[in-house]
GROMACS .gro file of C-alpha atoms in nm:
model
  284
    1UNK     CA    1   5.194   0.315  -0.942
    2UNK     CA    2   5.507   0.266  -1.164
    3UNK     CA    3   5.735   0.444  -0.881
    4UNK     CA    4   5.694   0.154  -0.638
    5UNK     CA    5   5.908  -0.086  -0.911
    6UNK     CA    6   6.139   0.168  -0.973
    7UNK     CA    7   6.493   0.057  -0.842
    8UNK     CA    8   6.695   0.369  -0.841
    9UNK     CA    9   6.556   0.730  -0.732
   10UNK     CA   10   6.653   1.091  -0.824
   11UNK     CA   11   6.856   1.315  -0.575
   12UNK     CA   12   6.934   1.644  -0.708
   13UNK     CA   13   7.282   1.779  -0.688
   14UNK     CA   14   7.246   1.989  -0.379
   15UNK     CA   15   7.095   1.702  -0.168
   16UNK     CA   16   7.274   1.652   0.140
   17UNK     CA   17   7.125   1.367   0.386
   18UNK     CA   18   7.301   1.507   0.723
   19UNK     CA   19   7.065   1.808   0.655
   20UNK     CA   20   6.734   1.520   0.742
   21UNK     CA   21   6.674   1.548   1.135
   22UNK     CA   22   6.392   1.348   1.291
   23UNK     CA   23   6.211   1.547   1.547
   24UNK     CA   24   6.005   1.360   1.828
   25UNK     CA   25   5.740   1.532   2.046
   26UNK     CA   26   5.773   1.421   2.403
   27UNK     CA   27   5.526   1.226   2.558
   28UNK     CA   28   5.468   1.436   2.795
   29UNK     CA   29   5.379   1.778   2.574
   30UNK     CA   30   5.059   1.817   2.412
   31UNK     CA   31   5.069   1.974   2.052
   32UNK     CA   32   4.874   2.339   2.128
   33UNK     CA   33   4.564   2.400   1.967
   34UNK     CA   34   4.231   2.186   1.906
   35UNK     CA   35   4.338   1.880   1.719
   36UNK     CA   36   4.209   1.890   1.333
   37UNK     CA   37   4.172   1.548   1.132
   38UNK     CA   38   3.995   1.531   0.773
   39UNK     CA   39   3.704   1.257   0.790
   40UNK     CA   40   3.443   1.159   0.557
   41UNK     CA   41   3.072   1.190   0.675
   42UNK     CA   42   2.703   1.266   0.587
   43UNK     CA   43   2.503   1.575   0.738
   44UNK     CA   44   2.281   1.466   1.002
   45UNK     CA   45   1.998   1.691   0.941
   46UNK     CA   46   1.834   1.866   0.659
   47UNK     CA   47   2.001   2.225   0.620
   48UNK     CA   48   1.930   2.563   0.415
   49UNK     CA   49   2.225   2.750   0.318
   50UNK     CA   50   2.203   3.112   0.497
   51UNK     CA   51   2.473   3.255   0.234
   52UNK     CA   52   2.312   3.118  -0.127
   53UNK     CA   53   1.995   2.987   0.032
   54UNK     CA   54   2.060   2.667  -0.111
   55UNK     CA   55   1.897   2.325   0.045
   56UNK     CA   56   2.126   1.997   0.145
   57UNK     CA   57   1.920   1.686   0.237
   58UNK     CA   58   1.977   1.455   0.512
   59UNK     CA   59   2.221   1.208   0.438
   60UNK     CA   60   2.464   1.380   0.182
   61UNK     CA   61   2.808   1.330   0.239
   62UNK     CA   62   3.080   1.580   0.296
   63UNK     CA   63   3.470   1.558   0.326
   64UNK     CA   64   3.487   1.722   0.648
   65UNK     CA   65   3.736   1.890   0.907
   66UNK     CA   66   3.677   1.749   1.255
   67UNK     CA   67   3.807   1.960   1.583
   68UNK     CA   68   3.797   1.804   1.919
   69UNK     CA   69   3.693   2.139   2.154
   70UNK     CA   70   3.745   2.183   2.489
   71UNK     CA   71   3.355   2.142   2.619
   72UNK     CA   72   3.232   1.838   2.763
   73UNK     CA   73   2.937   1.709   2.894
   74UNK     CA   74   3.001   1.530   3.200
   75UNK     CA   75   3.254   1.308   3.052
   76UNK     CA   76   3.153   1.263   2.687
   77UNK     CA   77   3.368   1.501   2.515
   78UNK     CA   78   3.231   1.746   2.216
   79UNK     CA   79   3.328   1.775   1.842
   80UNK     CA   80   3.334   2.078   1.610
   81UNK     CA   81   3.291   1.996   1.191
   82UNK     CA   82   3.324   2.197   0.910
   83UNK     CA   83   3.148   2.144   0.554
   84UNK     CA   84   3.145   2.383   0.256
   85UNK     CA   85   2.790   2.433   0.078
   86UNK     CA   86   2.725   2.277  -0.263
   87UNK     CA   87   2.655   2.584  -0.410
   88UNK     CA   88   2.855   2.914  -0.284
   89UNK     CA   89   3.126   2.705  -0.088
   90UNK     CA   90   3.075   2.883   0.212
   91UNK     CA   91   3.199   2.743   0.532
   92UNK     CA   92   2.893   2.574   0.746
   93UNK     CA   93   2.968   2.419   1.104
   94UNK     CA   94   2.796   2.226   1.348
   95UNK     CA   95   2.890   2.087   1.615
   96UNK     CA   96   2.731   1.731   1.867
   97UNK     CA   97   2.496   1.769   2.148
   98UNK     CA   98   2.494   1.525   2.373
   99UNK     CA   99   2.247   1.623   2.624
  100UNK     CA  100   1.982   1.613   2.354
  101UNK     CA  101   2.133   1.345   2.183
  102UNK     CA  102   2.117   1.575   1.856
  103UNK     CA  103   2.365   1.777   1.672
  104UNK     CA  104   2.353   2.173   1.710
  105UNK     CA  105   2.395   2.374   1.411
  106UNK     CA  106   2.624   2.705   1.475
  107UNK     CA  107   2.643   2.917   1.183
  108UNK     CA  108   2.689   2.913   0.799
  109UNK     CA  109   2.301   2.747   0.771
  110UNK     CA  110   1.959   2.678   0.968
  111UNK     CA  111   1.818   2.384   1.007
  112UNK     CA  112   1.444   2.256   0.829
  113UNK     CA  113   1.318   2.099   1.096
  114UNK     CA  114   1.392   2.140   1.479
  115UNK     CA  115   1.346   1.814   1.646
  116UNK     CA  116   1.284   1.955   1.996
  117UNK     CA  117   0.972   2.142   1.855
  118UNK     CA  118   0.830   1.755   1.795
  119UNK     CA  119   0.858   1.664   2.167
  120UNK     CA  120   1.229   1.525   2.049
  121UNK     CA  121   1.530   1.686   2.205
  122UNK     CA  122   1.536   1.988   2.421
  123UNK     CA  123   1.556   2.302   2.272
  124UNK     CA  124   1.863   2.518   2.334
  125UNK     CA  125   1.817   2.763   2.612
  126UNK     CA  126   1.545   2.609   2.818
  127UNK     CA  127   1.526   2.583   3.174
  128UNK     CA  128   1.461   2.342   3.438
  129UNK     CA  129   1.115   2.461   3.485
  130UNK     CA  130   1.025   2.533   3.163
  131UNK     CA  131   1.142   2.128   3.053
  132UNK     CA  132   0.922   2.028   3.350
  133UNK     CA  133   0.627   2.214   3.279
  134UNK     CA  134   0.641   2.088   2.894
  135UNK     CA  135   0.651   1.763   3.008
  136UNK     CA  136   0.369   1.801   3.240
  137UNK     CA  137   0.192   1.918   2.914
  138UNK     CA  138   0.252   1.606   2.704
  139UNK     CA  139   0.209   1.368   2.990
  140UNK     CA  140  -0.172   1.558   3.075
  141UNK     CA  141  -0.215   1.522   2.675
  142UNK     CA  142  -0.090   1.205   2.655
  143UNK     CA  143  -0.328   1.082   2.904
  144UNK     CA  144  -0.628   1.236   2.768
  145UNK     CA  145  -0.617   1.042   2.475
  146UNK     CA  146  -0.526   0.718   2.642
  147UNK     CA  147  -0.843   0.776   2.824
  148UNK     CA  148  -1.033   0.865   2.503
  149UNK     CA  149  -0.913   0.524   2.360
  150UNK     CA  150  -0.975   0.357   2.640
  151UNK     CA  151  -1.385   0.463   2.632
  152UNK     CA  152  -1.361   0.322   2.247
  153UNK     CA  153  -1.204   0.035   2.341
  154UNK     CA  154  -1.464  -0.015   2.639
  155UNK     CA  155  -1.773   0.072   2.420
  156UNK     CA  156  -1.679  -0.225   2.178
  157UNK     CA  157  -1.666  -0.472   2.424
  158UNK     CA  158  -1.995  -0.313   2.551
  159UNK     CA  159  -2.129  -0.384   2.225
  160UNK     CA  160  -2.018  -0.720   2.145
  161UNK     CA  161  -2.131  -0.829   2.519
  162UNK     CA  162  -2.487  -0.711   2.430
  163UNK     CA  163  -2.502  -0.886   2.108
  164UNK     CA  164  -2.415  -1.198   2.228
  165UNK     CA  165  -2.648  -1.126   2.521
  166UNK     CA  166  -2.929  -1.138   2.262
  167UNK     CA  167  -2.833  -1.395   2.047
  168UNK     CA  168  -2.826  -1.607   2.380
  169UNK     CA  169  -3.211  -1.502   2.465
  170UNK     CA  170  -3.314  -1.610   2.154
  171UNK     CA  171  -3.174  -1.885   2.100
  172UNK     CA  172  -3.315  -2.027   2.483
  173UNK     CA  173  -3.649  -1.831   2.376
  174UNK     CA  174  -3.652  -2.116   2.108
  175UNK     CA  175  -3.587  -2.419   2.311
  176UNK     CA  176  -3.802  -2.288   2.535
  177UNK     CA  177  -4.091  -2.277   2.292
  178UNK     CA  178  -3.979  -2.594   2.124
  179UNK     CA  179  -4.008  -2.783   2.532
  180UNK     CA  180  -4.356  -2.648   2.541
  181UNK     CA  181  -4.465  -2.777   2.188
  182UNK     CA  182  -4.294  -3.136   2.296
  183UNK     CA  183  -4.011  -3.110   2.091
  184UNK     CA  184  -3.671  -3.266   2.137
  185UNK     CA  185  -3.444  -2.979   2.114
  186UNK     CA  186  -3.361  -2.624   1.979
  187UNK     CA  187  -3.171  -2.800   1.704
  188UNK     CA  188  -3.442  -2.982   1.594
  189UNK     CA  189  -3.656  -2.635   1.561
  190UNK     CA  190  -3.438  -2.473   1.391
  191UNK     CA  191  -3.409  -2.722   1.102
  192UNK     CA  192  -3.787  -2.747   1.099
  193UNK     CA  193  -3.794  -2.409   1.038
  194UNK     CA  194  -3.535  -2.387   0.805
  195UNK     CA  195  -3.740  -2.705   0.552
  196UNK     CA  196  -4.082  -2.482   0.641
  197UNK     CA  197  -3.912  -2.161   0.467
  198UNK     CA  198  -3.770  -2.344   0.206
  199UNK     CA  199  -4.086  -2.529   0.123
  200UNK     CA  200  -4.294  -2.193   0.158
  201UNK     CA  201  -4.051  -2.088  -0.108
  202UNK     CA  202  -4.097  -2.363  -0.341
  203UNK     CA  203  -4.479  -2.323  -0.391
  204UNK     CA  204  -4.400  -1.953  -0.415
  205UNK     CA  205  -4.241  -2.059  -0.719
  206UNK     CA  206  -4.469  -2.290  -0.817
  207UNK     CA  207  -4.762  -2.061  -0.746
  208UNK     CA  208  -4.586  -1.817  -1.000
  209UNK     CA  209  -4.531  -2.014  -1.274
  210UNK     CA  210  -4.888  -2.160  -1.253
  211UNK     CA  211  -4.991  -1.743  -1.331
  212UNK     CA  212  -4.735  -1.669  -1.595
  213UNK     CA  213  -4.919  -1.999  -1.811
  214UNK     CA  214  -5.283  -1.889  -1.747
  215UNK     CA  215  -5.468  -1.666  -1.994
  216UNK     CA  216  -5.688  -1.411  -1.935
  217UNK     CA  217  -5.983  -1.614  -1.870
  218UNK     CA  218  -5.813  -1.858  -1.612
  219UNK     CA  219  -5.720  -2.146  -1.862
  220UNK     CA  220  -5.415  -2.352  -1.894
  221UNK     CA  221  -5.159  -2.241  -2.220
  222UNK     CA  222  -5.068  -2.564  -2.425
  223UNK     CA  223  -4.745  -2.596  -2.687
  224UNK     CA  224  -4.752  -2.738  -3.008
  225UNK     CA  225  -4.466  -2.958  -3.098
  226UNK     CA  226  -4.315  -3.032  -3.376
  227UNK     CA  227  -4.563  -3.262  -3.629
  228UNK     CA  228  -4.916  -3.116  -3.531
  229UNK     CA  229  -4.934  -2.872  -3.791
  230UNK     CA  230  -4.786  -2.857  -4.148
  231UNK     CA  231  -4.735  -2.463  -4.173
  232UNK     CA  232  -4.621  -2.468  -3.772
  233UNK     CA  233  -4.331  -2.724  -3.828
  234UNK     CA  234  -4.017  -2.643  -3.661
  235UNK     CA  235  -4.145  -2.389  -3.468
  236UNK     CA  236  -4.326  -2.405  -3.092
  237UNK     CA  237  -4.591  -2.134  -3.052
  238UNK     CA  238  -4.861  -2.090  -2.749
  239UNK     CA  239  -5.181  -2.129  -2.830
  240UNK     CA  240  -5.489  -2.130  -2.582
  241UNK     CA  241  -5.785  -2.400  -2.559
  242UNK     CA  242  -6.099  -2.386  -2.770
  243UNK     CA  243  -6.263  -2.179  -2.485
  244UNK     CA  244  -6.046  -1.882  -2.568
  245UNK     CA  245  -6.093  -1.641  -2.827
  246UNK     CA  246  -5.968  -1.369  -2.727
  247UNK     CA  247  -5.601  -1.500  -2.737
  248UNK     CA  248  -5.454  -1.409  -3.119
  249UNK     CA  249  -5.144  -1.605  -3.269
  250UNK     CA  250  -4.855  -1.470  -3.528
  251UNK     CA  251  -4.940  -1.545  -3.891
  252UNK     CA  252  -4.743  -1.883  -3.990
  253UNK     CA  253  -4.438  -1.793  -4.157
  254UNK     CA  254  -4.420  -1.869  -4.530
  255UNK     CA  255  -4.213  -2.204  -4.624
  256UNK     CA  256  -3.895  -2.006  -4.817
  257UNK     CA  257  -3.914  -1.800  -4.472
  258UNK     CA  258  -3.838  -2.067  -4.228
  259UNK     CA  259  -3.453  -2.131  -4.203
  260UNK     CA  260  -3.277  -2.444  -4.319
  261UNK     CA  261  -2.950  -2.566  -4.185
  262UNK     CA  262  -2.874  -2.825  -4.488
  263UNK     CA  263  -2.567  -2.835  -4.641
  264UNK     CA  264  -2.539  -2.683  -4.993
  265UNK     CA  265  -2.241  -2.769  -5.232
  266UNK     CA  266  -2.184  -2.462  -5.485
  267UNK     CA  267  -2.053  -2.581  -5.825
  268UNK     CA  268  -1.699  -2.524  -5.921
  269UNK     CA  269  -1.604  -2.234  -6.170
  270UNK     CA  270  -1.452  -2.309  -6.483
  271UNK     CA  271  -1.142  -2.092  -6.495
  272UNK     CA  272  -0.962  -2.221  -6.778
  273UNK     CA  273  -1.207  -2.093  -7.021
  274UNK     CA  274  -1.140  -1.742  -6.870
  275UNK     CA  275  -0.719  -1.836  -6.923
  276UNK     CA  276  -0.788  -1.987  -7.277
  277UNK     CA  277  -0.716  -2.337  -7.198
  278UNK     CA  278  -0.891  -2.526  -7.431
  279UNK     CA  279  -1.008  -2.931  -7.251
  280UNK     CA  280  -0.965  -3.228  -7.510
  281UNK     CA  281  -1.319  -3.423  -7.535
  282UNK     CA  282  -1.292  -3.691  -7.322
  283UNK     CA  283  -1.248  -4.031  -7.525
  284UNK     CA  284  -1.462  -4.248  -7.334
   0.00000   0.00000   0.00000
């Protein structure tokens, strides 16, 4: 950073500048070899380490050396890279595939997880036939279970149909009975019906609470309120009719038992006799 403001720059005593030559490569000459460049990128599939056995993830990035080599696929051209591992720094390459639209690895590691072996890519080394008669096999599997969800899809519908089948027959078996008892409509019946359950319900109720206030015998229970008995004040308790004997009441509670809610105001405490402050008389 400080060079770049630097005016002046050091030339040692032996330099002589006719000694710089520039050297251009014709056009027409191609450099041999594959061409090498230095790029930055991330390994495309999960990878174990065949020299330290030691696992690099999807998606980790590498400073890599790309090589352009001489295969091609029809006209798409293929590239060579080289990584190091994490661990033992050995040399790991892999190279593009563009027929499976995958990359291949070569050496230096093995891949986790083959993606041809999920019905992906097509594995390295298979034939014509072979692709063909796989694909036969996932198309005939493939179909089976669109036909499977098919039948679950059908026996739904099935379903549904036939409830609303029924729901329809008994809702016309109702207006039908309602024409035949003179009735207006279905609506009509339905909201009878509906008041006739809830009134069947109410004298349930009623019916019920008539039992739970009958003795033994069959006769009403009466309550006491508050003023028809001196020992009884404040308090409800049943009692049964003169017929009944065999009904028997709690003892009356005792007067200092019954509780009072009236407010009682507790005396002060002297405390200045207990510091030994002694109170003039008062003069008046």
């Amino acid at each position: 950073m400080s060079e770049r403001k630097v005016l002046t720059k050091y030339y040692p005593p032996d330099f002589d500048p006719s000694k710089l030559v520039r050297t251009r490569t014709p056009r027409g000459d191609v450099p041999a070899g594959p061409k090498v460049q230095t790029v930055r990128l991330m390994a495309p599939f999960s990878m174990k380490c065949t020299s330290c056995g030691e696992y690099i993830y999807k998606g980790r990035k590498f400073n890599a050396r790309k090589e352009t080599t001489d295969e091609k696929y029809y006209a798409i051209s293929i590239f060579r890279f080289y990584i190091r591992c994490t661990r033992c720094s050995a040399e790991i390459t892999f190279k593009t595939d563009p027929k499976g639209m995958d990359y291949t690895c070569e050496r230096g590691a093995k891949r986790n997880f083959e993606v041809w072996r999920a019905g992906g890519a097509t594995p390295a080394g298979e034939t014509d036939e072979e692709r063909l008669d796989r694909l036969e096999a996932e198309m005939g599997e493939k179909s089976a279970m669109e036909e499977l969800e098919a039948k679950v899809v059908d026996a739904k519908q099935e379903m549904a149909i036939a409830d609303a089948l029924d729901e329809i027959r008994t809702r016309n078996a109702r207006n039908e009975r309602a024409a035949a008892g003179g009735e207006v409509g279905g609506v009509d019946v339905v909201e009878e019906e509906m008041d006739a359950e809830r009134r069947r319900g109410e004298r349930e109720d009623e019916e019920m609470a008539r039992r739970a206030f009958m003795t033994e015998m069959g006769e009403k229970v009466r309550r006491i309120g508050e003023g028809e008995g001196e020992e009884e004040e404040g308090s409800e308790a049943l009692v049964a009719t003169k017929g009944n004997k065999g009904l028997m009441l709690p003892p009356p509670l005792p007067s200092s038992a019954v509780p009072t809610f009236k407010r009682v105001v507790k005396k002060k405490k002297d405390l200045g006799a207990a510091l030994g402050i002694k109170k003039k008389p008062a003069l008046v």
